[in-house]
C-alpha cells in the first residue's frame, strides 16, 4: 500500500526538491517560507539524502552559493520570502543572463495581505523585471508536482526558474502520497567559459539577446500553457444559458484559482463559466492572449497581488481586474472577496453579508522576553531619543514607545546614521539617536551599515538584542551558534569580535534582566559617544536567550518564583504603559494590578520597573 501523509505546503515543496534530485538548497528564514529548509533538514536526517543544506547569512549569499552548484551541473534551490528577493536581486538579475547548467529553482514565497511582511510585493512582477519564467501553484500538491518539471524547464533552456507559492499554499495542508527520494550523486563538472560565467559588458549584450530568445520559446512550451479546468463549460457554449459561457471567461493563477474553482462549484456554475489556470504567469503565451481576446467578450483576471497577467492581455476594453477596478487594488483575495467579485462579474445577487470579524489582540513581546527589559532601559537612559529599529520580534518595541522607524533588514543602523548627520549638521548634536537590531539581522545586513557609520564619523549607540537565535521565523541558528543547519559543529562568529572588527572601540555585553546594570552599560556607551576627543560609535549587546528557544533545548524546568504585588500598588498603570508585560493585568485606575500565573516567566524585571516599589520578589523561604 502506498504510504500517504498530510503535508504542509512547505513540507510538500521540500519533498518535491528531494524527489527531483536537488543536491544543494540554501535559505534565509522568513515567513511564509521558513518551513521549507526546516523540513529539508529533518528529511536529510531521517533519510540520509545527499544534499547540502544551509541557513545562509542572507538571501544574496544563499543565491550565489546555490548558483555555483548549478554552474557545476547539479540541481540546486534557494528559498526565501518575497522581501528577501530584494536582498538577492543583484545575483538573480545577473543569473538570468548567465543562465545555469544544472537546474536552478528560486523559491520565493509571497505574502498577500500582508500577514508578516513589510510589503505586498509580487514576485511575478519581479520575474518580469528579471526576465525569468515564474510558476504560480494553486495548491501544495501542485507546488510539489511542478518541481521536477521546473528543473527540466530550467535545464532545457539553461535558465533559473522561479517557483512562487503564496502564504495560502505554503501553510495549507493536503493529503498526498509519499515517494522515494533521489539518492543519485551527480558529480560536479564545471566547464570553464569566461565569456558566459564572467562576461564583460560586450558579451552581456549577446547574453541578453539569448535570454530574449529563450523567453520566446519558453512562452510556447506546451507543458506550461494556460489550462482550461472545466472543458464542459465550452462544450455547452452554443446552448442558450442565463449566463452565456463565451461572454464571460475567468483567468486565474495561484491560490486564488483554488478559491474560484470552489466558488464556481458552490454556485452551480462549474459547467457554464470557463475558467483557465495560468501555471506560468510570465512569460505568458501571446497565442493564448490572442485566442482569448477573440473568443470572449469579457475576461476577469483573478490574481495576487499585482496585475501581471492582466497587463499582458493588452485589450483594455475586454479585460477586468485590478487595473479596471473590478478587483481590489491591494490585499489578499480571500474566498469571500472572490465570491463577491464573481457575483458582480456574472450579474448575480450579492452574497449574504459576513459577520464582523472578532476583535484582535495587539501583538506584543512574550512575557519574560529580554527585549522588553532592554527597551525599558533604553528609554530611561535616552529619553526623547530617536529610536531607529529593524525587522524581527523587537519591532514590537513599537508598543513600548522605543521604536520610531522600521524600514527593512539592517536599515536601523543606516537610518540612525542619517538622523545623526541631520541633527549634527543642524547644530543639534545633543539629540540622542539609538539603533536597535537583532543578532540575526545584524549578521544579515547590519555589518556593512555599522562599518559605514564608523567610517563616516557617527557617534551613536547600537544595541544588539541578542537572544541567540532567529526567533521570529522559527529559531534558526545564527552564525554565533557554532552549528550548521543539521547541527554539525563549525566555528562560531562572535558578535563582540565582529563589532570590534567593524571599527567600534567601545563594545560591552550585559543582561537586560539586570535593568540597573544594563542601564549603567548604556550610560557608559552614551558617554563614549559624547566624548569629543576619544569617542565614536558604541555597541552594547543585550544578551538574554529567547525563552522559547531555551525551553526547547533545556526542557521544561520549574519557573522562578513569581513576584508579588503588595498593598502599595495603587493602580497607576506605569508598569502597563512603559513595560507592557502581558502577565500584568490592569483592573482600572486606583486598583492594584495582578499577575497572571500562567503567563508570568518569573523574570522579576517588573520589580525594578515599578516606580513605587509595590512589586517585590518573594522571600527565599516563601
Coordinates of C-alpha atoms in Angstrom, one line a residue:
X1 CA 0.0 0.0 0.0
X2 CA 1.3 3.5 -0.9
X3 CA 2.1 5.5 2.2
X4 CA 0.2 8.8 2.4
X5 CA 0.7 11.9 4.6
X6 CA -1.0 15.2 5.1
X7 CA 1.8 17.6 4.3
X8 CA 2.1 21.3 4.9
X9 CA 2.7 23.2 1.6
X10 CA 6.3 24.0 2.6
X11 CA 6.8 20.3 3.6
X12 CA 5.4 19.3 0.2
X13 CA 7.9 21.6 -1.5
X14 CA 10.8 20.1 0.5
X15 CA 9.6 16.6 -0.6
X16 CA 9.5 17.7 -4.2
X17 CA 13.0 19.0 -4.1
X18 CA 14.5 15.8 -2.8
X19 CA 12.4 13.7 -5.1
X20 CA 13.7 15.7 -8.0
X21 CA 17.4 15.3 -7.1
X22 CA 18.2 18.7 -5.6
X23 CA 21.8 18.4 -4.4
X24 CA 22.1 21.8 -2.7
X25 CA 19.4 24.0 -1.0
X26 CA 20.1 27.3 0.7
X27 CA 17.8 29.7 2.5
X28 CA 17.4 32.6 4.8
X29 CA 14.5 32.3 7.2
X30 CA 11.4 34.3 6.6
X31 CA 7.7 33.7 6.9
X32 CA 6.0 32.2 4.9
X33 CA 9.0 30.2 3.5
X34 CA 10.8 29.1 6.7
X35 CA 9.5 25.6 6.9
X36 CA 11.0 24.6 3.5
X37 CA 14.5 24.4 4.9
X38 CA 13.4 23.2 8.3
X39 CA 11.7 20.2 6.6
X40 CA 14.7 19.5 4.3
X41 CA 16.9 19.3 7.4
X42 CA 14.6 16.8 9.1
X43 CA 14.3 14.7 5.9
X44 CA 18.0 14.6 5.4
X45 CA 18.5 13.4 9.0
X46 CA 16.0 10.6 8.6
X47 CA 16.8 9.5 5.1
X48 CA 20.4 10.4 4.6
X49 CA 19.8 12.2 1.3
X50 CA 23.0 13.5 -0.3
X51 CA 22.0 17.2 -0.3
X52 CA 24.0 20.1 1.1
X53 CA 21.7 22.3 3.2
X54 CA 22.4 25.7 4.8
X55 CA 20.8 28.6 6.5
X56 CA 22.8 31.3 4.7
X57 CA 23.7 34.6 6.4
X58 CA 21.4 36.4 3.9
X59 CA 19.4 35.8 0.7
X60 CA 22.1 37.2 -1.6
X61 CA 24.6 34.7 -0.2
X62 CA 22.1 31.9 -0.5
X63 CA 21.5 32.5 -4.2
X64 CA 25.2 33.0 -5.0
X65 CA 26.2 29.8 -3.2
X66 CA 23.4 27.6 -4.8
X67 CA 24.0 29.1 -8.2
X68 CA 27.6 27.9 -8.3
X69 CA 26.3 24.4 -7.6
X70 CA 24.2 24.8 -10.7
X71 CA 27.1 26.1 -12.7
X72 CA 28.8 22.8 -11.9
X73 CA 25.8 20.9 -13.4
X74 CA 23.9 19.9 -10.2
X75 CA 20.3 20.7 -9.3
X76 CA 20.0 23.5 -6.7
X77 CA 17.4 25.6 -4.9
X78 CA 17.4 28.8 -2.9
X79 CA 14.4 29.6 -0.8
X80 CA 13.3 32.9 0.8
X81 CA 10.3 35.2 1.3
X82 CA 9.4 37.9 -1.1
X83 CA 11.2 40.8 0.5
X84 CA 14.3 38.6 0.7
X85 CA 14.3 38.6 -3.0
X86 CA 15.2 42.3 -2.9
X87 CA 18.3 41.4 -1.0
X88 CA 19.1 38.8 -3.6
X89 CA 18.3 41.0 -6.6
X90 CA 21.9 41.5 -7.8
X91 CA 22.8 37.8 -8.3
X92 CA 19.3 37.0 -9.6
X93 CA 19.3 39.6 -12.3
X94 CA 22.7 38.6 -13.4
X95 CA 21.9 34.9 -13.3
X96 CA 19.2 35.5 -15.9
X97 CA 21.9 36.4 -18.3
X98 CA 24.5 33.8 -17.5
X99 CA 21.9 31.0 -17.2
X100 CA 22.7 27.7 -15.5
X101 CA 23.7 24.2 -16.3
X102 CA 22.1 22.1 -13.5
X103 CA 18.5 23.1 -12.8
X104 CA 18.2 26.1 -10.5
X105 CA 15.0 26.8 -8.7
X106 CA 14.5 30.1 -6.9
X107 CA 11.6 29.5 -4.4
X108 CA 10.1 32.8 -3.3
X109 CA 7.1 32.7 -1.0
X110 CA 4.8 35.7 -1.4
X111 CA 2.7 37.1 1.4
X112 CA -0.5 38.7 0.1
X113 CA -2.3 40.5 2.9
X114 CA 0.5 41.1 4.1
X115 CA 0.5 38.9 7.2
X116 CA 4.1 39.2 8.3
X117 CA 5.9 41.4 5.7
X118 CA 6.7 45.0 5.0
X119 CA 5.1 45.0 1.6
X120 CA 2.7 43.0 -0.6
X121 CA 5.5 42.5 -3.2
X122 CA 4.6 40.3 -6.2
X123 CA 7.4 38.1 -7.2
X124 CA 5.8 37.5 -10.6
X125 CA 6.3 41.2 -11.3
X126 CA 10.0 40.8 -10.2
X127 CA 10.2 37.8 -12.6
X128 CA 9.1 40.1 -15.5
X129 CA 11.7 42.6 -14.4
X130 CA 14.5 40.0 -14.3
X131 CA 13.2 38.2 -17.4
X132 CA 12.8 34.8 -15.7
X133 CA 10.0 32.3 -16.0
X134 CA 7.8 32.1 -12.9
X135 CA 5.4 29.3 -11.8
X136 CA 2.4 30.0 -9.6
X137 CA 0.9 26.9 -8.0
X138 CA -2.6 26.9 -6.5
X139 CA -2.2 24.0 -4.1
X140 CA 0.5 22.3 -2.0
X141 CA 0.3 19.3 -4.3
X142 CA 0.9 21.4 -7.4
X143 CA 3.9 23.1 -5.8
X144 CA 5.4 19.7 -5.2
X145 CA 4.4 18.1 -8.6
X146 CA 5.7 21.1 -10.5
X147 CA 9.3 21.0 -9.1
X148 CA 10.6 18.1 -11.2
X149 CA 9.2 19.7 -14.4
X150 CA 10.5 23.1 -13.3
X151 CA 14.0 21.6 -13.1
X152 CA 13.5 20.1 -16.6
X153 CA 12.5 23.5 -17.8
X154 CA 15.5 25.1 -16.2
X155 CA 17.9 22.6 -17.7
X156 CA 16.4 22.5 -21.1
X157 CA 16.6 26.3 -21.6
X158 CA 19.6 26.7 -19.2
X159 CA 17.8 29.4 -17.2
X160 CA 16.8 29.9 -13.5
X161 CA 13.1 29.2 -12.8
X162 CA 11.1 30.9 -10.0
X163 CA 8.5 28.9 -8.1
X164 CA 6.2 31.4 -6.3
X165 CA 3.9 29.8 -3.6
X166 CA 1.9 32.3 -1.6
X167 CA 1.1 32.1 2.1
X168 CA -2.1 30.0 1.5
X169 CA -0.1 27.5 -0.5
X170 CA 2.8 27.4 2.0
X171 CA 0.6 26.9 5.0
X172 CA -2.2 24.8 3.7
X173 CA -2.2 21.1 4.3
X174 CA -3.1 18.4 1.8
X175 CA -3.1 14.7 1.7
X176 CA -0.6 13.2 -0.8
X177 CA 1.4 10.0 -1.5
X178 CA 4.9 9.7 -0.1
X179 CA 7.6 8.9 -2.7
X180 CA 11.2 7.8 -2.6
X181 CA 13.9 10.5 -2.7
X182 CA 16.5 10.6 -5.4
X183 CA 19.9 9.4 -3.9
X184 CA 21.9 9.7 -7.1
X185 CA 25.1 11.8 -6.6
X186 CA 25.7 13.9 -9.7
X187 CA 29.4 14.6 -9.9
X188 CA 30.2 18.4 -10.3
X189 CA 31.6 19.3 -13.7
X190 CA 32.4 23.0 -14.1
X191 CA 33.1 23.8 -17.7
X192 CA 35.2 27.0 -17.9
X193 CA 33.6 29.6 -20.2
X194 CA 34.6 33.1 -19.1
X195 CA 32.5 34.7 -21.9
X196 CA 29.4 33.4 -20.1
X197 CA 30.2 32.9 -16.5
X198 CA 32.4 36.1 -16.2
X199 CA 31.1 38.1 -19.1
X200 CA 32.2 41.6 -19.7
X201 CA 29.5 44.1 -21.0
X202 CA 30.2 43.3 -24.6
X203 CA 29.3 39.6 -24.0
X204 CA 26.5 40.6 -21.7
X205 CA 24.7 42.2 -24.7
X206 CA 24.8 38.9 -26.5
X207 CA 23.7 37.1 -23.4
X208 CA 20.7 39.4 -23.3
X209 CA 19.8 38.6 -26.8
X210 CA 20.0 34.9 -26.0
X211 CA 17.8 35.4 -22.9
X212 CA 15.1 37.0 -25.1
X213 CA 15.2 34.1 -27.5
X214 CA 14.8 31.7 -24.6
X215 CA 11.8 33.5 -23.2
X216 CA 10.1 33.4 -26.6
X217 CA 10.5 29.7 -26.7
X218 CA 9.5 29.2 -23.1
X219 CA 6.3 31.1 -23.6
X220 CA 5.3 28.5 -26.1
X221 CA 6.4 25.5 -24.0
X222 CA 3.4 23.1 -24.2
X223 CA 3.7 21.9 -20.6
X224 CA 3.3 25.4 -19.1
X225 CA 0.4 26.7 -21.3
X226 CA -2.8 28.1 -19.6
X227 CA -5.2 25.2 -18.8
X228 CA -8.9 25.1 -19.2
X229 CA -10.1 23.5 -16.0
X230 CA -13.7 22.9 -17.0
X231 CA -14.0 21.7 -20.6
X232 CA -17.7 21.2 -20.2
X233 CA -18.2 24.9 -20.0
X234 CA -17.0 25.3 -23.6
X235 CA -18.9 22.3 -24.9
X236 CA -22.2 23.8 -23.9
X237 CA -21.2 27.2 -25.3
X238 CA -23.9 27.1 -28.1
X239 CA -26.8 26.3 -25.8
X240 CA -28.9 29.2 -24.5
X241 CA -27.9 30.0 -20.9
X242 CA -28.8 32.6 -18.4
X243 CA -25.0 33.3 -18.5
X244 CA -23.5 32.9 -21.9
X245 CA -20.3 31.0 -21.4
X246 CA -18.3 32.8 -24.1
X247 CA -19.5 36.1 -22.9
X248 CA -17.5 35.8 -19.7
X249 CA -14.3 33.9 -19.0
X250 CA -12.2 33.7 -15.9
X251 CA -8.4 33.6 -15.9
X252 CA -6.7 32.8 -12.6
X253 CA -3.4 31.9 -11.1
X254 CA -2.0 30.9 -7.7
X255 CA -4.1 30.3 -4.6
X256 CA -7.0 32.4 -5.9
X257 CA -7.5 29.8 -8.6
X258 CA -8.4 27.2 -6.0
X259 CA -10.8 29.7 -4.4
X260 CA -12.5 30.4 -7.7
X261 CA -12.9 26.7 -8.5
X262 CA -14.6 26.0 -5.2
X263 CA -16.9 29.1 -5.6
X264 CA -18.0 28.2 -9.2
X265 CA -18.9 24.7 -8.0
X266 CA -20.8 26.1 -5.0
X267 CA -22.8 28.4 -7.3
X268 CA -23.5 25.6 -9.7
X269 CA -21.7 27.4 -12.5
X270 CA -18.8 25.0 -13.0
X271 CA -20.1 23.8 -16.4
X272 CA -21.2 27.3 -17.5
X273 CA -18.3 29.7 -16.9
X274 CA -14.9 28.7 -18.5
X275 CA -12.0 29.1 -16.1
X276 CA -8.4 28.9 -17.0
X277 CA -5.5 28.4 -14.7
X278 CA -2.2 30.1 -15.7
X279 CA 0.6 28.0 -14.2
X280 CA 3.3 30.2 -15.7
X281 CA 2.2 33.9 -15.5
X282 CA 5.4 35.0 -17.1
X283 CA 6.3 34.7 -19.9
X284 CA 2.6 34.4 -20.9
X285 CA 1.8 32.9 -24.3
X286 CA 0.9 35.5 -26.9
X287 CA -1.1 32.9 -28.7
X288 CA -3.2 32.3 -25.6
X289 CA -3.9 36.1 -25.2
X290 CA -4.9 36.5 -28.8
X291 CA -7.2 33.5 -28.8
X292 CA -8.8 34.6 -25.6
X293 CA -9.5 38.1 -26.8
X294 CA -11.1 36.8 -29.9
X295 CA -13.3 34.3 -28.2
X296 CA -14.5 36.2 -25.1
X297 CA -16.4 39.4 -24.7
X298 CA -15.3 39.9 -21.1
X299 CA -12.3 38.5 -19.3
X300 CA -12.0 38.6 -15.5
X301 CA -8.4 38.1 -14.2
X302 CA -8.1 36.9 -10.6
X303 CA -4.5 37.0 -9.4
X304 CA -2.4 38.1 -6.4
X305 CA -1.0 40.6 -5.9
X306 CA -0.3 42.8 -8.9
X307 CA -1.8 42.8 -12.4
X308 CA 0.8 40.6 -14.1
X309 CA -1.4 38.5 -16.3
X310 CA -3.9 41.3 -16.7
X311 CA -1.2 43.6 -18.0
X312 CA -0.1 41.0 -20.6
X313 CA -3.6 40.7 -22.1
X314 CA -3.5 44.1 -23.8
X315 CA -7.1 44.8 -24.9
X316 CA -8.2 47.0 -22.0
X317 CA -11.8 47.1 -23.3
X318 CA -12.4 43.4 -22.5
X319 CA -10.2 42.8 -19.5
X320 CA -11.5 43.2 -15.9
X321 CA -9.1 43.1 -13.0
X322 CA -7.1 45.3 -10.6
X323 CA -6.5 48.0 -13.2
X324 CA -10.1 48.2 -14.2
X325 CA -11.3 48.4 -10.6
X326 CA -13.2 45.1 -10.7
X327 CA -10.7 43.6 -8.2
X328 CA -9.4 45.5 -5.1
X329 CA -6.0 47.0 -5.9
X330 CA -4.5 45.7 -2.7
X331 CA -4.8 42.9 -0.1
X332 CA -5.2 39.2 -0.2
X333 CA -8.1 37.7 -2.3
X334 CA -9.8 35.7 0.4
X335 CA -12.7 33.3 -0.7
X336 CA -15.4 35.7 0.5
X337 CA -13.8 38.6 -1.5
X338 CA -13.5 36.4 -4.6
X339 CA -17.2 35.3 -4.4
X340 CA -18.4 38.9 -4.3
X341 CA -16.1 39.7 -7.3
X342 CA -17.5 36.8 -9.2
X343 CA -21.1 37.6 -8.4
X344 CA -20.7 41.1 -9.6
X345 CA -18.9 40.0 -12.8
X346 CA -21.6 37.4 -13.5
X347 CA -24.5 39.7 -12.6
X348 CA -25.7 37.6 -9.7
X349 CA -27.2 38.8 -6.5
X350 CA -24.7 39.7 -3.8
X351 CA -23.8 37.1 -1.1
X352 CA -25.2 37.5 2.4
X353 CA -23.0 39.8 4.4
X354 CA -20.4 38.2 6.6
X355 CA -20.4 38.7 10.4
X356 CA -17.9 41.3 11.5
X357 CA -14.5 39.8 12.5
X358 CA -13.8 39.2 16.1
X359 CA -11.7 42.0 17.7
X360 CA -8.0 41.1 17.5
X361 CA -5.4 41.3 20.2
X362 CA -2.5 43.6 19.8
X363 CA 0.8 41.6 19.2
X364 CA 3.3 42.0 22.0
X365 CA 6.6 40.6 23.1
X366 CA 6.4 37.4 25.2
X367 CA 6.2 37.6 28.9
X368 CA 9.8 37.4 30.2
X369 CA 11.3 38.5 26.9
X370 CA 14.7 40.2 27.4
X371 CA 13.9 42.6 24.6
X372 CA 11.2 44.3 26.8
X373 CA 13.7 44.9 29.6
X374 CA 16.3 46.3 27.1
X375 CA 13.7 48.7 25.6
X376 CA 12.7 49.9 29.1
X377 CA 16.3 50.6 29.9
X378 CA 16.9 52.4 26.6
X379 CA 14.0 54.7 27.2
X380 CA 15.2 55.5 30.7
X381 CA 18.8 56.4 29.6
X382 CA 17.8 58.0 26.3
X383 CA 14.5 59.8 27.0
X384 CA 13.1 61.6 24.0
X385 CA 15.6 59.9 21.8
X386 CA 15.1 58.9 18.2
X387 CA 14.8 55.1 18.1
X388 CA 15.7 53.5 14.8
X389 CA 14.9 49.8 14.8
X390 CA 14.7 46.8 12.5
X391 CA 12.9 43.7 11.3
X392 CA 12.3 41.0 13.9
X393 CA 10.5 40.3 17.2
X394 CA 11.8 43.5 18.6
X395 CA 9.8 45.5 16.1
X396 CA 7.1 45.1 18.8
X397 CA 9.1 47.6 20.8
X398 CA 6.7 49.9 19.0
X399 CA 4.2 49.3 21.8
X400 CA 6.7 50.4 24.3
X401 CA 7.5 53.7 22.6
X402 CA 11.0 52.5 21.9
X403 CA 10.8 52.1 18.1
X404 CA 10.3 55.0 15.8
X405 CA 11.4 53.6 12.4
X406 CA 11.4 50.2 10.8
X407 CA 12.2 50.1 7.1
X408 CA 13.9 46.8 6.1
X409 CA 16.6 44.4 7.2
X410 CA 19.7 46.2 8.5
X411 CA 18.3 49.7 8.0
X412 CA 18.2 50.6 11.7
X413 CA 21.9 51.5 11.8
X414 CA 21.9 53.3 8.4
X415 CA 18.9 55.3 9.3
X416 CA 20.3 56.1 12.7
X417 CA 23.3 57.4 10.9
X418 CA 21.1 59.5 8.7
X419 CA 19.4 61.1 11.7
X420 CA 22.8 61.6 13.4
X421 CA 24.1 63.5 10.4
X422 CA 20.9 65.5 10.0
X423 CA 20.9 66.8 13.7
X424 CA 24.7 67.3 13.8
X425 CA 24.7 69.4 10.6
X426 CA 21.9 71.5 12.1
X427 CA 24.0 72.0 15.3
X428 CA 21.8 69.8 17.4
X429 CA 24.3 67.1 18.4
X430 CA 22.6 66.8 21.8
X431 CA 19.6 65.0 20.3
X432 CA 20.2 61.3 21.1
X433 CA 19.8 58.7 18.4
X434 CA 19.8 55.0 19.2
X435 CA 19.7 52.0 16.9
X436 CA 18.3 48.6 17.9
X437 CA 18.9 45.5 15.9
X438 CA 18.6 41.7 16.5
X439 CA 21.6 39.4 16.4
X440 CA 20.5 37.5 13.2
X441 CA 19.6 40.8 11.4
X442 CA 23.0 42.2 12.4
X443 CA 24.7 39.4 10.7
X444 CA 22.3 39.6 7.7
X445 CA 22.7 43.3 6.8
X446 CA 23.8 45.3 9.8
X447 CA 27.6 44.8 9.4
X448 CA 28.1 47.0 6.3
X449 CA 25.9 49.7 7.9
X450 CA 28.0 49.6 11.1
X451 CA 31.2 49.9 9.0
X452 CA 29.7 52.8 7.2
X453 CA 28.6 54.6 10.4
X454 CA 32.1 54.2 11.8
X455 CA 33.9 55.4 8.7
X456 CA 31.5 58.4 8.4
X457 CA 32.4 59.6 11.9
X458 CA 29.0 58.8 13.5
X459 CA 28.5 58.8 17.3
X460 CA 25.5 56.9 18.5
X461 CA 25.0 53.6 20.3
X462 CA 23.9 50.4 18.5
X463 CA 22.1 48.0 20.8
X464 CA 22.2 44.4 19.5
X465 CA 19.3 42.5 21.0
X466 CA 21.0 39.1 21.2
X467 CA 18.6 36.3 22.0
X468 CA 20.8 33.6 20.5
X469 CA 18.5 32.6 17.6
X470 CA 16.4 33.8 14.7
X471 CA 13.4 33.8 16.9
X472 CA 10.5 35.3 14.8
X473 CA 10.9 32.8 11.9
X474 CA 11.3 29.6 13.9
X475 CA 14.6 29.6 15.8
X476 CA 17.1 29.0 13.1
X477 CA 20.7 29.2 14.2
X478 CA 22.7 32.4 13.8
X479 CA 26.5 32.4 12.9
X480 CA 27.1 32.8 16.6
X481 CA 25.6 29.3 17.3
X482 CA 28.6 27.4 16.0
X483 CA 26.5 24.8 14.3
X484 CA 25.2 24.3 10.8
X485 CA 21.6 23.6 9.8
X486 CA 22.0 19.9 10.6
X487 CA 23.8 20.5 13.9
X488 CA 27.3 19.9 12.7
X489 CA 29.8 21.9 14.8
X490 CA 31.6 24.8 13.0
X491 CA 33.5 27.9 14.1
X492 CA 31.2 30.4 15.7
X493 CA 31.4 34.1 14.7
X494 CA 31.4 36.3 17.8
X495 CA 29.2 39.4 17.8
X496 CA 31.7 41.2 20.1
X497 CA 34.7 40.4 17.8
X498 CA 32.6 41.4 14.7
X499 CA 31.6 44.7 16.2
X500 CA 35.3 45.5 17.0
X501 CA 36.4 44.4 13.6
X502 CA 33.9 46.9 12.2
X503 CA 36.0 49.6 13.9
X504 CA 34.0 50.1 17.1
X505 CA 36.2 50.6 20.1
X506 CA 33.5 50.6 22.8
X507 CA 31.8 47.2 22.9
X508 CA 30.1 45.9 26.0
X509 CA 27.8 43.0 26.9
X510 CA 25.1 42.9 29.5
X511 CA 22.0 41.0 30.7
X512 CA 18.8 43.2 30.2
X513 CA 17.2 41.3 33.1
X514 CA 19.7 43.2 35.3
X515 CA 18.0 46.5 34.5
X516 CA 20.2 48.6 36.7
X517 CA 23.4 47.0 35.5
X518 CA 22.3 47.3 31.9
X519 CA 21.4 50.9 32.3
X520 CA 25.0 51.5 33.5
X521 CA 26.3 50.0 30.3
X522 CA 24.0 52.3 28.3
X523 CA 25.2 55.3 30.2
X524 CA 28.9 54.3 29.5
X525 CA 28.1 53.9 25.8
X526 CA 26.3 57.3 25.9
X527 CA 29.4 58.9 27.5
X528 CA 31.7 57.3 24.9
X529 CA 29.6 58.6 22.0
X530 CA 29.7 62.1 23.5
X531 CA 33.4 62.1 24.2
X532 CA 34.7 64.7 21.8
X533 CA 38.3 63.5 21.8
X534 CA 38.2 59.7 22.0
X535 CA 34.6 58.9 21.4
X536 CA 32.8 57.4 18.5
X537 CA 30.3 54.6 17.8
X538 CA 29.4 52.3 20.7
X539 CA 27.9 48.8 20.6
X540 CA 26.0 47.3 23.6
X541 CA 25.0 43.7 23.3
X542 CA 21.8 42.9 25.3
X543 CA 22.3 39.1 25.8
X544 CA 19.4 37.1 27.1
X545 CA 18.4 33.8 25.4
X546 CA 14.9 33.6 23.9
X547 CA 12.7 31.9 26.4
X548 CA 11.0 29.7 23.8
X549 CA 14.3 28.6 22.3
X550 CA 15.8 28.0 25.7
X551 CA 12.9 25.8 26.8
X552 CA 13.0 23.9 23.5
X553 CA 16.6 22.8 24.2
X554 CA 16.7 22.7 28.0
X555 CA 13.2 21.2 28.5
X556 CA 10.6 22.5 30.9
X557 CA 12.2 23.5 34.2
X558 CA 10.5 24.9 37.3
X559 CA 9.9 28.6 36.7
X560 CA 11.5 31.1 39.2
X561 CA 9.1 32.2 41.8
X562 CA 6.8 35.0 40.6
X563 CA 7.0 38.5 42.0
X564 CA 4.3 39.6 44.5
X565 CA 2.1 42.7 44.1
X566 CA 1.9 44.4 47.5
X567 CA -0.7 46.7 49.1
X568 CA 1.4 49.6 47.9
X569 CA 0.1 49.2 44.4
X570 CA -2.4 52.0 43.6
X571 CA -3.1 51.0 40.0
X572 CA -1.1 53.9 38.5
X573 CA -0.6 51.8 35.3
X574 CA 3.0 52.8 34.9
X575 CA 4.1 49.1 34.6
X576 CA 1.5 48.6 31.9
X577 CA 2.2 51.7 29.9
X578 CA 6.0 51.6 29.9
X579 CA 6.7 47.8 30.3
X580 CA 3.6 46.2 28.9
X581 CA 4.3 42.7 30.2
X582 CA 1.3 40.5 29.2
X583 CA 1.5 38.8 32.6
X584 CA 0.5 42.0 34.3
X585 CA -3.3 42.6 34.5
X586 CA -4.7 46.1 34.8
X587 CA -8.1 46.3 36.6
X588 CA -8.6 50.0 36.4
X589 CA -7.3 53.2 37.9
X590 CA -6.7 53.0 41.6
X591 CA -7.0 49.2 41.6
X592 CA -4.0 47.0 42.2
X593 CA -2.6 45.1 39.2
X594 CA -2.4 41.3 39.4
X595 CA -0.1 38.8 37.9
X596 CA -1.3 36.1 35.5
X597 CA 0.3 32.9 36.9
X598 CA 0.0 31.1 33.6
X599 CA 1.9 33.8 31.6
X600 CA 4.5 35.0 34.2
X601 CA 8.0 33.7 33.4
X602 CA 9.3 34.8 36.8
X603 CA 12.0 37.1 35.3
X604 CA 11.3 39.7 38.1
X605 CA 12.1 42.7 35.9
X606 CA 8.8 44.3 36.9
X607 CA 10.2 44.6 40.4
X608 CA 12.7 47.1 39.1
X609 CA 10.2 48.7 36.8
X610 CA 7.6 49.7 39.4
X611 CA 8.4 53.3 40.5
X612 CA 6.5 52.8 43.8
X613 CA 8.3 49.6 44.8
X614 CA 4.9 48.0 45.0
X615 CA 6.0 44.8 43.3
X616 CA 8.6 42.7 45.3
X617 CA 10.5 39.5 44.9
X618 CA 9.2 36.6 47.1
X619 CA 11.2 35.8 50.1
X620 CA 13.7 32.9 49.9
X621 CA 11.6 30.8 52.3
X622 CA 8.3 31.6 50.7

